[in-house]
CSV table of C-alpha atoms in Angstrom, one decimal:
chain,number,residue,atom,x,y,z
A,1136,MET,CA,-3.5,14.1,24.2
A,1137,ARG,CA,-2.7,14.7,20.6
A,1138,ARG,CA,-3.4,18.2,19.2
A,1139,LYS,CA,-6.3,18.4,16.8
A,1140,CYS,CA,-5.9,19.8,13.4
A,1141,THR,CA,-7.4,23.2,12.8
A,1142,ALA,CA,-9.5,23.8,9.6
A,1143,ASP,CA,-7.2,26.6,8.2
A,1144,GLU,CA,-4.0,24.7,9.0
A,1145,ARG,CA,-2.0,23.6,5.9
A,1146,ARG,CA,1.2,21.7,6.9
A,1147,SER,CA,3.6,19.6,4.9
A,1148,ARG,CA,6.0,18.8,7.7
A,1149,PRO,CA,9.2,17.2,6.2
A,1150,TYR,CA,9.9,13.9,7.7
A,1151,SER,CA,12.1,11.1,6.5
A,1152,SER,CA,12.4,7.9,8.4
A,1153,GLY,CA,14.4,6.1,5.8
A,1154,ARG,CA,13.1,2.6,5.1
A,1155,SER,CA,11.7,1.5,8.5
A,1156,SER,CA,11.8,-2.2,7.5
A,1157,VAL,CA,14.4,-4.8,8.2
A,1158,PHE,CA,13.3,-6.5,5.0
A,1159,ASP,CA,14.1,-4.9,1.6
A,1160,PHE,CA,10.8,-4.5,-0.2
A,1161,GLY,CA,12.4,-2.6,-3.1
A,1162,ILE,CA,12.4,-5.5,-5.5
A,1163,ARG,CA,10.6,-4.9,-8.8
A,1164,PRO,CA,9.7,-7.1,-11.8
A,1165,PRO,CA,12.2,-6.9,-14.7
A,1166,ASP,CA,11.2,-4.2,-17.3
A,1167,ALA,CA,10.9,-6.8,-20.0
A,1168,LEU,CA,8.5,-8.9,-18.0
A,1169,ALA,CA,6.4,-5.8,-17.0
A,1170,ALA,CA,6.2,-4.8,-20.7
A,1171,LYS,CA,5.2,-8.3,-21.7
A,1172,TYR,CA,2.3,-8.4,-19.2
A,1173,ARG,CA,1.2,-4.9,-20.1
A,1174,SER,CA,1.1,-5.9,-23.8
A,1175,ALA,CA,-1.0,-8.9,-22.9
A,1176,GLY,CA,-3.4,-6.7,-21.1
A,1177,VAL,CA,-3.1,-8.3,-17.7
A,1178,TRP,CA,-1.1,-5.5,-16.1
A,1179,ARG,CA,-1.7,-1.8,-16.3
A,1180,ASP,CA,-0.2,1.6,-15.6
A,1181,SER,CA,-2.6,2.5,-12.8
A,1182,GLY,CA,-3.9,1.1,-9.5
A,1183,PRO,CA,-6.9,1.0,-7.2
A,1184,LEU,CA,-6.7,4.7,-6.4
A,1185,SER,CA,-7.4,5.5,-10.0
A,1186,ASP,CA,-10.4,3.2,-9.9
A,1187,LEU,CA,-11.7,4.9,-6.8
A,1188,ARG,CA,-11.2,8.4,-8.3
A,1189,ARG,CA,-13.1,7.3,-11.4
A,1190,TRP,CA,-16.2,6.1,-9.6
A,1191,ARG,CA,-16.1,9.0,-7.1
A,1192,ASP,CA,-16.4,11.4,-10.1
A,1193,GLU,CA,-18.8,9.3,-12.3
A,1194,THR,CA,-21.1,7.7,-9.7
A,1195,PRO,CA,-20.5,9.6,-6.4
A,1196,GLU,CA,-23.8,8.3,-4.9
A,1197,GLY,CA,-23.1,4.7,-5.9
A,1198,VAL,CA,-22.6,2.3,-3.1
A,1199,ALA,CA,-18.9,1.3,-2.6
A,1200,VAL,CA,-19.2,-0.7,0.6
A,1201,ARG,CA,-22.0,-2.4,2.5
A,1202,ALA,CA,-20.8,-3.6,5.9
A,1203,TYR,CA,-22.8,-5.9,8.2
A,1204,ARG,CA,-22.0,-6.2,11.9
A,1205,SER,CA,-23.5,-8.3,14.6
A,1206,GLY,CA,-26.0,-6.3,16.7
A,1207,VAL,CA,-25.9,-3.0,14.7
A,1208,GLN,CA,-27.5,-1.6,11.7
A,1209,PRO,CA,-25.8,-2.3,8.3
A,1210,GLU,CA,-23.5,0.6,7.2
A,1211,GLN,CA,-23.6,1.8,3.6
A,1212,VAL,CA,-20.8,4.0,2.2
A,1213,SER,CA,-21.1,5.8,-1.1
A,1214,PHE,CA,-18.1,6.3,-3.5
A,1215,ALA,CA,-17.9,10.0,-2.6
A,1216,GLU,CA,-18.0,9.2,1.2
A,1217,PHE,CA,-15.5,6.3,0.7
A,1218,ALA,CA,-13.0,8.5,-1.2
A,1219,GLY,CA,-13.3,11.2,1.5
A,1220,ARG,CA,-12.6,8.7,4.2
A,1221,VAL,CA,-9.6,7.3,2.4
A,1222,GLU,CA,-8.1,10.8,2.3
A,1223,ARG,CA,-8.9,11.4,5.9
A,1224,PHE,CA,-7.3,8.2,7.0
A,1225,ALA,CA,-4.3,8.9,4.8
A,1226,GLY,CA,-4.0,12.3,6.6
A,1227,ALA,CA,-4.1,10.6,9.9
A,1228,LEU,CA,-1.3,8.2,8.9
A,1229,TYR,CA,0.6,11.2,7.6
A,1230,GLU,CA,0.2,12.9,10.9
A,1231,LEU,CA,1.8,9.7,12.4
A,1232,GLU,CA,4.8,10.3,10.2
A,1233,VAL,CA,4.0,7.6,7.6
A,1234,ARG,CA,5.8,8.3,4.4
A,1235,PRO,CA,6.6,6.4,1.2
A,1236,GLY,CA,8.4,3.1,2.0
A,1237,ASP,CA,7.3,3.0,5.6
A,1238,VAL,CA,5.4,-0.2,6.7
A,1239,VAL,CA,1.9,0.0,8.1
A,1240,ALA,CA,0.4,-3.2,9.6
A,1241,LEU,CA,-3.3,-3.8,9.8
A,1242,GLN,CA,-4.9,-6.6,11.8
A,1243,LEU,CA,-8.6,-5.9,11.6
A,1244,PRO,CA,-11.9,-7.7,10.9
A,1245,ASN,CA,-14.3,-7.0,8.1
A,1246,LEU,CA,-15.3,-3.4,8.6
A,1247,TRP,CA,-15.7,-0.6,6.1
A,1248,GLN,CA,-12.9,1.2,8.0
A,1249,THR,CA,-10.6,-1.7,7.1
A,1250,SER,CA,-11.1,-1.3,3.4
A,1251,ALA,CA,-10.6,2.5,3.6
A,1252,LEU,CA,-7.4,2.1,5.6
A,1253,MET,CA,-6.0,-0.3,3.0
A,1254,LEU,CA,-6.4,2.4,0.3
A,1255,ALA,CA,-5.1,5.1,2.7
A,1256,VAL,CA,-1.9,3.2,3.0
A,1257,ALA,CA,-1.7,3.0,-0.8
A,1258,ARG,CA,-2.3,6.7,-1.1
A,1259,LEU,CA,0.9,7.4,0.9
A,1260,GLY,CA,3.0,5.0,-1.0
A,1261,ALA,CA,3.6,3.0,2.1
A,1262,MET,CA,3.7,-0.8,2.4
A,1263,LEU,CA,0.5,-2.5,3.6
A,1264,VAL,CA,1.0,-5.5,5.7
A,1265,SER,CA,-2.3,-7.3,6.1
A,1266,ILE,CA,-2.5,-9.8,9.0
A,1267,THR,CA,-5.5,-12.0,9.6
A,1268,THR,CA,-7.0,-12.0,13.1
A,1269,GLY,CA,-6.1,-15.7,13.3
A,1270,ILE,CA,-2.4,-14.8,13.8
A,1271,VAL,CA,-1.9,-14.0,17.5
A,1272,SER,CA,0.8,-13.4,20.2
A,1273,ARG,CA,4.1,-15.0,19.3
A,1274,GLU,CA,3.4,-15.3,15.6
A,1275,LEU,CA,2.2,-11.7,15.4
A,1276,GLU,CA,5.4,-10.5,17.1
A,1277,GLN,CA,7.4,-12.4,14.5
A,1278,VAL,CA,5.5,-10.8,11.7
A,1279,LEU,CA,5.8,-7.2,13.0
A,1280,ASP,CA,9.5,-7.7,13.8
A,1281,ARG,CA,10.2,-9.2,10.4
A,1282,VAL,CA,8.6,-6.4,8.4
A,1283,GLY,CA,9.7,-3.6,10.6
A,1284,ALA,CA,6.2,-2.1,10.9
A,1285,SER,CA,6.3,1.5,12.1
A,1286,VAL,CA,2.5,1.7,12.7
A,1287,CYS,CA,0.1,-1.1,13.6
A,1288,VAL,CA,-3.7,-0.7,13.6
A,1289,THR,CA,-5.5,-3.5,15.5
A,1290,VAL,CA,-8.8,-4.3,17.0
A,1291,ASP,CA,-9.4,-4.2,20.8
A,1292,ARG,CA,-10.9,-7.7,21.0
A,1293,TRP,CA,-12.0,-10.2,18.4
A,1294,SER,CA,-13.4,-13.7,18.8
A,1295,GLY,CA,-12.5,-13.7,22.4
A,1296,PHE,CA,-8.9,-12.7,22.0
A,1297,GLY,CA,-7.5,-9.4,23.2
A,1298,HIS,CA,-5.5,-8.2,20.2
A,1299,ALA,CA,-4.7,-4.7,21.6
A,1300,GLY,CA,-3.5,-6.2,24.9
A,1301,ALA,CA,-1.2,-8.7,23.1
A,1302,LEU,CA,0.3,-5.9,21.0
A,1303,ARG,CA,0.7,-3.7,24.1
A,1304,GLU,CA,2.7,-6.5,25.8
A,1305,MET,CA,5.1,-7.1,22.9
A,1306,ALA,CA,5.6,-3.4,21.9
A,1307,PRO,CA,8.7,-2.9,24.0
A,1308,ARG,CA,10.4,-5.7,22.0
A,1309,LEU,CA,9.6,-4.0,18.7
A,1310,PRO,CA,12.1,-1.2,18.2
A,1311,TRP,CA,10.6,-0.2,14.8
A,1312,LEU,CA,7.1,0.3,16.1
A,1313,ARG,CA,6.4,4.0,16.7
A,1314,HIS,CA,2.6,4.0,17.0
A,1315,ARG,CA,-0.2,1.6,18.1
A,1316,VAL,CA,-3.7,2.3,17.0
A,1317,VAL,CA,-6.7,0.6,18.6
A,1318,LEU,CA,-10.2,0.3,17.0
A,1319,GLY,CA,-13.3,-0.5,19.0
A,1320,GLY,CA,-12.1,-0.1,22.5
A,1321,LEU,CA,-10.4,2.1,25.1
A,1322,ALA,CA,-6.9,3.0,24.3
A,1323,SER,CA,-4.1,3.5,26.9
A,1324,GLU,CA,-2.1,6.7,27.1
A,1325,GLU,CA,0.6,5.1,24.9
A,1326,GLU,CA,-2.0,4.1,22.2
A,1327,ILE,CA,-4.2,6.0,19.8
A,1328,GLU,CA,-7.9,5.6,19.8
A,1329,PHE,CA,-9.0,5.0,16.2
A,1330,GLY,CA,-12.4,6.8,16.3
A,1331,SER,CA,-11.4,10.1,17.6
A,1332,PHE,CA,-8.0,10.3,15.8
A,1333,PHE,CA,-8.8,8.8,12.4
A,1334,GLU,CA,-12.6,9.3,11.9
A,1335,ASP,CA,-13.4,12.5,13.8
A,1336,THR,CA,-10.4,14.7,12.9
A,1337,ARG,CA,-10.2,16.4,9.5
A,1338,TRP,CA,-6.6,15.5,8.7
A,1339,GLU,CA,-7.3,15.8,4.9
A,1340,GLN,CA,-7.5,19.6,5.5
A,1341,CYS,CA,-4.0,19.6,7.0
A,1342,HIS,CA,-1.9,17.3,4.9
A,1343,PRO,CA,-1.2,16.7,1.1
A,1344,VAL,CA,-3.3,13.5,0.7
A,1345,ALA,CA,-5.8,14.3,-2.0
A,1346,LEU,CA,-6.6,11.4,-4.3
A,1347,ASP,CA,-6.3,13.6,-7.3
A,1348,ASP,CA,-2.6,14.2,-6.5
A,1349,ALA,CA,-1.8,10.5,-6.1
A,1350,HIS,CA,0.9,9.0,-8.4
A,1351,GLU,CA,0.6,5.2,-8.5
A,1352,ASP,CA,3.4,2.8,-9.2
A,1353,PRO,CA,1.6,-0.5,-9.7
A,1354,ASP,CA,4.8,-2.4,-10.1
A,1355,ARG,CA,6.3,-1.8,-6.6
A,1356,VAL,CA,5.6,-4.2,-3.8
A,1357,ALA,CA,2.6,-2.7,-2.1
A,1358,VAL,CA,0.9,-5.5,-0.1
A,1359,VAL,CA,2.4,-8.2,2.1
A,1360,SER,CA,-0.4,-10.7,3.0
A,1361,PHE,CA,0.2,-12.9,6.1
A,1362,THR,CA,-1.9,-15.9,6.9
A,1363,PRO,CA,-1.2,-18.9,9.3
A,1364,GLY,CA,1.1,-21.3,7.5
A,1365,ALA,CA,0.7,-25.1,7.3
A,1366,SER,CA,3.8,-25.5,9.5
A,1367,GLY,CA,2.3,-23.2,12.2
A,1368,GLU,CA,4.5,-20.3,11.3
A,1369,PRO,CA,2.9,-17.3,9.6
A,1370,VAL,CA,3.5,-17.1,5.8
A,1371,GLY,CA,3.7,-13.8,4.0
A,1372,ALA,CA,3.3,-13.2,0.2
A,1373,LEU,CA,4.5,-10.1,-1.6
A,1374,HIS,CA,2.2,-8.5,-4.1
A,1375,THR,CA,2.2,-5.5,-6.3
A,1376,TRP,CA,-1.1,-3.9,-7.3
A,1377,ASN,CA,-0.5,-5.4,-10.7
A,1378,THR,CA,-0.1,-8.9,-9.5
A,1379,LEU,CA,-3.4,-8.5,-7.6
A,1380,HIS,CA,-5.1,-6.8,-10.6
A,1381,ALA,CA,-4.2,-9.7,-12.8
A,1382,ARG,CA,-5.9,-12.1,-10.4
A,1383,SER,CA,-9.1,-10.0,-10.1
A,1384,SER,CA,-9.6,-8.6,-13.5
A,1385,GLY,CA,-10.0,-12.0,-15.2
A,1386,TRP,CA,-13.3,-12.8,-13.4
A,1387,ALA,CA,-14.5,-9.3,-12.4
A,1388,GLY,CA,-17.3,-8.6,-14.7
A,1389,ALA,CA,-17.1,-11.9,-16.5
A,1390,GLY,CA,-20.4,-12.7,-18.2
A,1391,ARG,CA,-22.0,-9.5,-16.8
A,1392,PRO,CA,-25.0,-8.5,-19.0
A,1393,GLY,CA,-24.7,-4.9,-17.6
A,1394,GLY,CA,-24.3,-3.0,-14.4
A,1395,PRO,CA,-21.6,-3.1,-11.7
A,1396,ASP,CA,-20.7,-6.2,-9.7
A,1397,VAL,CA,-21.8,-6.7,-6.1
A,1398,VAL,CA,-19.0,-8.9,-4.6
A,1399,PHE,CA,-19.4,-10.9,-1.4
A,1400,THR,CA,-16.9,-13.0,0.3
A,1401,PRO,CA,-16.9,-14.3,3.9
A,1402,HIS,CA,-13.1,-14.2,3.9
A,1403,ASP,CA,-11.1,-11.6,5.8
A,1404,LEU,CA,-10.2,-8.4,4.0
A,1405,MET,CA,-6.8,-9.2,5.5
A,1406,ASN,CA,-6.7,-12.4,3.4
A,1407,VAL,CA,-5.7,-12.2,-0.2
A,1408,THR,CA,-9.2,-13.3,-1.3
A,1409,GLY,CA,-10.7,-10.4,0.7
A,1410,ASN,CA,-8.1,-8.1,-1.0
A,1411,LEU,CA,-9.3,-9.3,-4.4
A,1412,ALA,CA,-13.0,-8.9,-3.6
A,1413,LEU,CA,-12.4,-5.2,-2.7
A,1414,LEU,CA,-10.2,-4.6,-5.8
A,1415,SER,CA,-12.7,-6.3,-8.2
A,1416,SER,CA,-15.6,-4.2,-6.9
A,1417,LEU,CA,-13.5,-1.1,-7.4
A,1418,LEU,CA,-12.6,-2.2,-10.9
A,1419,THR,CA,-16.2,-2.5,-12.0
A,1420,GLY,CA,-17.6,0.4,-10.0
A,1421,GLY,CA,-19.6,-2.0,-7.9
A,1422,CYS,CA,-20.0,-2.8,-4.2
A,1423,VAL,CA,-18.1,-5.0,-1.8
A,1424,VAL,CA,-20.2,-6.7,0.9
A,1425,LEU,CA,-18.5,-7.2,4.2
A,1426,LEU,CA,-19.7,-9.5,7.0
A,1427,ASP,CA,-18.0,-9.6,10.4
A,1428,ALA,CA,-19.6,-12.9,11.8
A,1429,TRP,CA,-20.1,-15.8,9.5
A,1430,SER,CA,-22.8,-18.4,9.5
A,1431,GLY,CA,-24.5,-20.2,6.6
A,1432,GLU,CA,-27.8,-18.5,7.5
A,1433,ASN,CA,-26.1,-15.0,7.5
A,1434,GLY,CA,-24.5,-15.8,4.2
A,1435,LEU,CA,-27.7,-16.8,2.4
A,1436,ALA,CA,-29.5,-13.7,3.8
A,1437,LEU,CA,-26.8,-11.4,2.5
A,1438,LEU,CA,-26.8,-12.9,-1.0
A,1439,ALA,CA,-30.5,-12.2,-1.2
A,1440,GLU,CA,-30.6,-8.8,0.5
A,1441,THR,CA,-27.6,-7.3,-1.3
A,1442,GLY,CA,-28.3,-8.7,-4.8
A,1443,ALA,CA,-24.8,-10.1,-4.8
A,1444,THR,CA,-23.6,-11.0,-8.3
A,1445,VAL,CA,-20.3,-12.7,-7.3
A,1446,PHE,CA,-19.6,-15.0,-4.3
A,1447,LEU,CA,-16.1,-16.0,-3.5
A,1448,ALA,CA,-15.4,-18.6,-0.8
A,1449,ALA,CA,-13.6,-21.8,0.2
A,1450,PRO,CA,-15.7,-25.0,0.2
A,1451,PRO,CA,-16.6,-25.0,3.9
A,1452,PHE,CA,-18.4,-21.7,3.5
A,1453,VAL,CA,-20.3,-22.8,0.5
A,1454,ASP,CA,-21.2,-26.1,2.4
A,1455,ASP,CA,-22.5,-24.0,5.3
A,1456,MET,CA,-24.9,-22.2,3.0
A,1457,ILE,CA,-26.2,-25.3,1.4
A,1458,THR,CA,-26.8,-26.8,4.8
A,1459,ALA,CA,-28.6,-23.6,5.9
A,1460,ALA,CA,-30.8,-23.9,2.7
A,1461,ARG,CA,-31.5,-27.5,3.5
A,1462,GLY,CA,-30.7,-28.3,-0.1
A,1463,ARG,CA,-33.7,-26.4,-1.4
A,1464,PRO,CA,-33.4,-24.0,-4.4
A,1465,GLN,CA,-33.0,-20.3,-3.5
A,1466,GLN,CA,-34.3,-17.3,-5.3
A,1467,LEU,CA,-31.0,-15.5,-6.1
A,1468,ARG,CA,-31.6,-14.2,-9.6
A,1469,ALA,CA,-28.7,-11.6,-9.4
A,1470,LEU,CA,-26.1,-14.2,-8.6
A,1471,ARG,CA,-24.1,-15.1,-11.7
A,1472,THR,CA,-20.8,-16.5,-10.3
A,1473,VAL,CA,-19.8,-18.7,-7.4
A,1474,LEU,CA,-16.1,-19.2,-7.2
A,1475,CYS,CA,-14.8,-21.9,-4.9
A,1476,GLY,CA,-11.2,-22.7,-4.1
A,1477,ALA,CA,-8.3,-22.7,-1.7
A,1478,THR,CA,-8.7,-26.4,-1.1
A,1479,ALA,CA,-10.2,-29.5,-2.7
A,1480,VAL,CA,-13.8,-29.0,-3.9
A,1481,PRO,CA,-15.9,-32.2,-3.3
A,1482,SER,CA,-17.9,-33.4,-6.3
A,1483,ARG,CA,-20.9,-33.4,-4.1
A,1484,LEU,CA,-20.6,-29.6,-3.7
A,1485,VAL,CA,-20.6,-29.1,-7.5
A,1486,ARG,CA,-24.0,-30.9,-7.8
A,1487,GLU,CA,-25.5,-29.1,-4.8
A,1488,VAL,CA,-24.4,-25.6,-5.8
A,1489,ARG,CA,-26.2,-26.1,-9.1
A,1490,CYS,CA,-29.3,-27.2,-7.3
A,1491,VAL,CA,-29.4,-24.6,-4.5
A,1492,PHE,CA,-28.0,-21.6,-6.3
A,1493,GLY,CA,-29.2,-22.4,-9.8
A,1494,ILE,CA,-25.8,-21.8,-11.4
A,1495,PRO,CA,-22.8,-24.0,-12.0
A,1496,LEU,CA,-19.9,-23.8,-9.5
A,1497,GLY,CA,-16.7,-22.2,-10.7
A,1498,PRO,CA,-13.7,-24.0,-9.4
A,1499,ALA,CA,-10.7,-21.8,-8.7
A,1500,TRP,CA,-7.1,-22.6,-7.7
A,1501,SER,CA,-6.2,-20.2,-4.9
A,1502,MET,CA,-3.3,-19.5,-2.5
A,1503,THR,CA,-1.9,-16.5,-0.6
A,1504,GLY,CA,1.1,-16.2,-3.0
A,1505,VAL,CA,-1.1,-16.2,-6.1
A,1506,GLY,CA,-4.6,-15.2,-5.2
A,1507,ILE,CA,-7.3,-16.7,-7.3
A,1508,GLY,CA,-5.4,-18.4,-10.2
A,1509,ASP,CA,-7.1,-19.0,-13.5
A,1510,PRO,CA,-10.7,-19.6,-12.3
A,1511,VAL,CA,-13.2,-21.4,-14.4
A,1512,VAL,CA,-16.1,-18.9,-14.6
A,1513,PRO,CA,-19.2,-20.7,-16.0
A,1514,ARG,CA,-21.4,-18.7,-18.4
A,1515,GLY,CA,-25.1,-18.6,-18.1
A,1516,ARG,CA,-27.6,-19.7,-15.5
A,1517,ALA,CA,-28.9,-23.2,-15.2
A,1518,GLU,CA,-32.3,-24.3,-14.1
A,1519,PRO,CA,-32.3,-25.5,-10.5
A,1520,GLY,CA,-31.9,-29.2,-10.2
């Protein structure tokens, strides 16, 4: 059993693992290029932690995350609560000896804890490796070995696959892996149970993880996003917070008459589209809507219930919702943007989106290495039909 942190304990235990990765993530953009993009206004000097601090201070009661899970009540997290959880999770990772330059791998479904963990890794200046739950067994071992992850946080089971068991089996072959964390199930003696260790222990009172003390470097490689490749091998793309910012700021808030965005995507937070949904909501002081089990009916219900202003999805998801609506116009007055990409968009879908959602479809070119590239964001709302 790990010792619990006491309320009056203040520790800053020195620890230096060196760079725990077998891959050199120290590459940076040339200074001239960074200056050019800053001058153009597409890059900036801060990152998502600055956005979170801003809304924590300005709208602490505003909703940062709304998470919907099958069989349980929806969870709603305010900006004040979200910031506190980011600090607590960062403290937990610090207790696990995560330091700047270390690699933390996350393979988790769409839960509010996932979004807070992503920012907790950023708070420590560590490298976030986001792995979709579609990568399993042999491919997962390849990814973890390639990046030299020192900590991996995974889910017990998801979509019928035992992720924690698979990680347990491969762990002896991963010399860099120091800690395995399991969310949503019973952990073995060699593993850490997420709820008690990350959520129930006040690590923020023990370790130097306050958001106010964060120093962001938005030009360092911060996120490696892995998805199943077309060849069957996992493909990873390296991103800085600025490369991701450039791909979310262009459409975040576009055409907004006033008020923050409510962004909904059915894609994994571990997918670059999910990353961008979270970042864009933080940028505007809005809310990201998370759904753990997709269906067209669920998607339509959430658009209406949450007052979503932006919906990001590949064509099959949009098609599912049109099928669920049986082609009939929906009352979604808050919705102003539907961005659709990642594969070819059928012309039929363009017509049907206008009819069902009452707004024109915004086509977007998208891939893991780029994110959402130069989307066409239509202005105004059309009449259904």
